[in-house]
mmCIF file of C-alpha atoms in Angstrom:
data_model
loop_
_atom_site.group_PDB
_atom_site.id
_atom_site.type_symbol
_atom_site.label_atom_id
_atom_site.label_comp_id
_atom_site.label_asym_id
_atom_site.label_seq_id
_atom_site.Cartn_x
_atom_site.Cartn_y
_atom_site.Cartn_z
ATOM 1 C CA MET K 1 88.769 60.025 71.251
ATOM 2 C CA GLY K 2 90.616 61.060 74.592
ATOM 3 C CA TYR K 3 89.525 59.936 78.200
ATOM 4 C CA ILE K 4 90.589 61.047 81.561
ATOM 5 C CA ALA K 5 89.392 59.726 84.961
ATOM 6 C CA THR K 6 87.813 62.105 87.292
ATOM 7 C CA PRO K 7 86.671 61.639 90.948
ATOM 8 C CA PRO K 8 83.395 59.217 91.118
ATOM 9 C CA LYS K 9 81.311 62.747 91.727
ATOM 10 C CA SER K 10 81.817 64.847 89.318
ATOM 11 C CA TYR K 11 79.021 66.400 88.456
ATOM 12 C CA ARG K 12 78.980 69.788 86.329
ATOM 13 C CA ILE K 13 81.707 70.790 83.657
ATOM 14 C CA ILE K 14 82.328 74.316 82.048
ATOM 15 C CA VAL K 15 84.224 74.311 78.956
ATOM 16 C CA SER K 16 86.618 77.644 78.781
ATOM 17 C CA ASP K 17 88.986 77.959 76.199
ATOM 18 C CA GLU K 18 91.876 75.188 76.229
ATOM 19 C CA ASN K 19 90.381 73.827 79.881
ATOM 20 C CA ALA K 20 87.544 72.068 81.035
ATOM 21 C CA TYR K 21 86.814 72.751 85.065
ATOM 22 C CA VAL K 22 85.402 70.104 86.562
ATOM 23 C CA LEU K 23 83.197 70.021 89.805
ATOM 24 C CA ASN K 24 83.535 67.321 92.254
ATOM 25 C CA TRP K 25 81.191 66.617 94.687
ATOM 26 C CA PRO K 26 81.544 67.666 97.602
ATOM 27 C CA ASP K 27 85.130 69.586 98.007
ATOM 28 C CA GLY K 28 86.651 70.210 94.626
ATOM 29 C CA LEU K 29 87.705 71.975 91.043
ATOM 30 C CA ALA K 30 89.430 70.120 88.688
ATOM 31 C CA THR K 31 91.162 71.946 86.043
ATOM 32 C CA VAL K 32 91.723 69.451 82.880
ATOM 33 C CA SER K 33 93.708 70.436 79.895
ATOM 34 C CA ILE K 34 92.021 69.618 76.627
ATOM 35 C CA ALA K 35 94.258 71.069 74.088
ATOM 36 C CA ASP K 36 94.916 68.031 72.725
ATOM 37 C CA PRO K 37 91.584 66.316 72.505
ATOM 38 C CA GLU K 38 93.149 62.953 72.518
ATOM 39 C CA ASN K 39 95.389 63.390 75.381
ATOM 40 C CA PRO K 40 93.307 65.728 78.103
ATOM 41 C CA HIS K 41 95.401 66.016 81.449
ATOM 42 C CA GLU K 42 94.439 67.303 84.907
ATOM 43 C CA ILE K 43 96.976 70.214 85.253
ATOM 44 C CA ALA K 44 95.530 71.687 88.677
ATOM 45 C CA TYR K 45 92.821 70.481 91.315
ATOM 46 C CA TYR K 46 91.418 72.894 93.954
ATOM 47 C CA ARG K 47 90.009 71.717 97.314
ATOM 48 C CA TYR K 48 87.742 73.613 98.809
ATOM 49 C CA ARG K 49 86.727 74.151 102.816
ATOM 50 C CA VAL K 50 84.672 71.784 103.748
ATOM 51 C CA GLY K 51 82.654 70.646 106.894
ATOM 52 C CA GLY K 52 79.043 70.348 108.028
ATOM 53 C CA LEU K 53 77.208 70.987 104.984
ATOM 54 C CA GLY K 54 79.713 72.335 103.100
ATOM 55 C CA ALA K 55 79.512 71.029 99.463
ATOM 56 C CA LEU K 56 80.212 72.778 96.337
ATOM 57 C CA ASN K 57 77.093 73.258 94.479
ATOM 58 C CA ASP K 58 77.327 75.212 91.668
ATOM 59 C CA TYR K 59 80.062 77.523 89.760
ATOM 60 C CA THR K 60 80.914 79.851 86.650
ATOM 61 C CA VAL K 61 83.691 80.772 85.091
ATOM 62 C CA VAL K 62 83.832 84.295 83.585
ATOM 63 C CA GLY K 63 87.004 86.407 82.878
ATOM 64 C CA GLY K 64 89.775 84.793 84.131
ATOM 65 C CA TYR K 65 87.718 83.695 87.373
ATOM 66 C CA ALA K 66 85.954 81.000 89.147
ATOM 67 C CA TYR K 67 82.858 81.850 91.384
ATOM 68 C CA VAL K 68 81.956 78.327 93.385
ATOM 69 C CA ALA K 69 78.657 78.371 95.291
ATOM 70 C CA ASN K 70 79.202 76.650 98.641
ATOM 71 C CA LEU K 71 76.328 75.231 100.079
ATOM 72 C CA GLU K 72 77.298 76.498 103.947
ATOM 73 C CA TRP K 73 80.659 78.870 103.259
ATOM 74 C CA GLY K 74 79.298 81.379 100.706
ATOM 75 C CA LEU K 75 80.729 82.666 97.758
ATOM 76 C CA SER K 76 84.153 82.087 96.417
ATOM 77 C CA ILE K 77 86.042 83.669 94.004
ATOM 78 C CA LEU K 78 89.152 82.146 92.703
ATOM 79 C CA SER K 79 91.756 83.270 90.279
ATOM 80 C CA LEU K 80 92.607 81.000 87.019
ATOM 81 C CA ALA K 81 95.532 83.416 86.006
ATOM 82 C CA ASP K 82 97.578 80.705 86.893
ATOM 83 C CA THR K 83 95.991 77.756 85.623
ATOM 84 C CA GLU K 84 98.417 75.330 87.512
ATOM 85 C CA ASN K 85 98.239 77.411 90.808
ATOM 86 C CA GLN K 86 94.473 78.372 91.587
ATOM 87 C CA GLN K 87 93.916 80.652 94.425
ATOM 88 C CA GLU K 88 90.798 81.779 96.399
ATOM 89 C CA VAL K 89 91.171 85.637 96.207
ATOM 90 C CA GLY K 90 87.788 86.547 97.334
ATOM 91 C CA PHE K 91 85.296 85.281 99.445
ATOM 92 C CA PHE K 92 81.750 86.418 100.590
ATOM 93 C CA PRO K 93 80.247 84.370 103.288
ATOM 94 C CA MET K 94 76.491 83.431 103.366
ATOM 95 C CA ARG K 95 74.816 80.046 103.848
ATOM 96 C CA LEU K 96 72.445 77.644 101.917
ATOM 97 C CA VAL K 97 73.847 78.968 98.508
ATOM 98 C CA PHE K 98 72.642 76.908 95.809
ATOM 99 C CA GLY K 99 73.812 78.534 92.469
ATOM 100 C CA VAL K 100 75.534 81.507 90.982
ATOM 101 C CA ALA K 101 75.653 83.595 88.014
ATOM 102 C CA VAL K 102 77.578 86.310 86.380
ATOM 103 C CA SER K 103 76.902 89.041 84.517
ATOM 104 C CA GLY K 104 78.990 92.217 83.682
ATOM 105 C CA ASN K 105 80.305 93.211 87.559
ATOM 106 C CA PHE K 106 77.665 91.406 89.535
ATOM 107 C CA ALA K 107 77.039 87.738 90.750
ATOM 108 C CA TYR K 108 73.583 86.917 91.529
ATOM 109 C CA VAL K 109 73.351 84.095 94.185
ATOM 110 C CA ALA K 110 70.432 81.795 94.897
ATOM 111 C CA ASN K 111 70.278 81.490 98.463
ATOM 112 C CA TRP K 112 67.906 79.169 100.504
ATOM 113 C CA GLU K 113 67.409 81.842 103.125
ATOM 114 C CA ASN K 114 67.535 84.910 101.519
ATOM 115 C CA GLY K 115 66.375 84.709 97.666
ATOM 116 C CA LEU K 116 68.641 86.353 95.052
ATOM 117 C CA GLN K 117 71.665 88.457 96.617
ATOM 118 C CA VAL K 118 73.440 90.576 94.330
ATOM 119 C CA VAL K 119 77.223 90.699 94.754
ATOM 120 C CA SER K 120 79.476 93.115 93.533
ATOM 121 C CA ILE K 121 82.332 91.504 91.984
ATOM 122 C CA GLU K 122 84.182 94.719 90.427
ATOM 123 C CA ASP K 123 87.036 94.160 92.992
ATOM 124 C CA PRO K 124 87.257 90.274 92.869
ATOM 125 C CA GLU K 125 89.243 90.288 95.783
ATOM 126 C CA ASN K 126 86.258 92.593 98.031
ATOM 127 C CA PRO K 127 83.304 91.235 97.247
ATOM 128 C CA GLU K 128 80.247 93.858 98.619
ATOM 129 C CA GLU K 129 76.554 92.771 98.672
ATOM 130 C CA MET K 130 74.652 95.220 96.814
ATOM 131 C CA GLY K 131 70.854 94.205 98.016
ATOM 132 C CA SER K 132 68.779 90.823 97.583
ATOM 133 C CA LEU K 133 65.204 90.146 97.044
ATOM 134 C CA GLY K 134 64.045 87.831 100.085
ATOM 135 C CA GLN K 135 61.901 84.644 99.913
ATOM 136 C CA LEU K 136 58.200 85.846 98.419
ATOM 137 C CA ILE K 137 56.244 83.437 100.704
#
């Protein structure tokens, strides 16, 4: 059985193909190669902008992109095309972001202040808000 040390505050993992994407609080996304399960190794680490409440809360990996929810800054879209050199290719600013899910060309973002926000990601470099369902209370 293999083992790799990750930062002490790793709290969410998604496996896609031969990589595991490990979210580390408060500021990073590690990409770990699991092609050889007995010898996992980190191949990239994306350090996200932080400040104030800028903690990474949630993310999902779909179609070669990671969609990252940052509490204070908003929704970041990272290209995973070059596994060893991940880059933010798109960003949609919003505050108090707690979760993100992707279906088709849309990201559904859980926002503490504005409820559910729907963001078009048809062009990942230029995400656009399509609508929102505000707080019900």
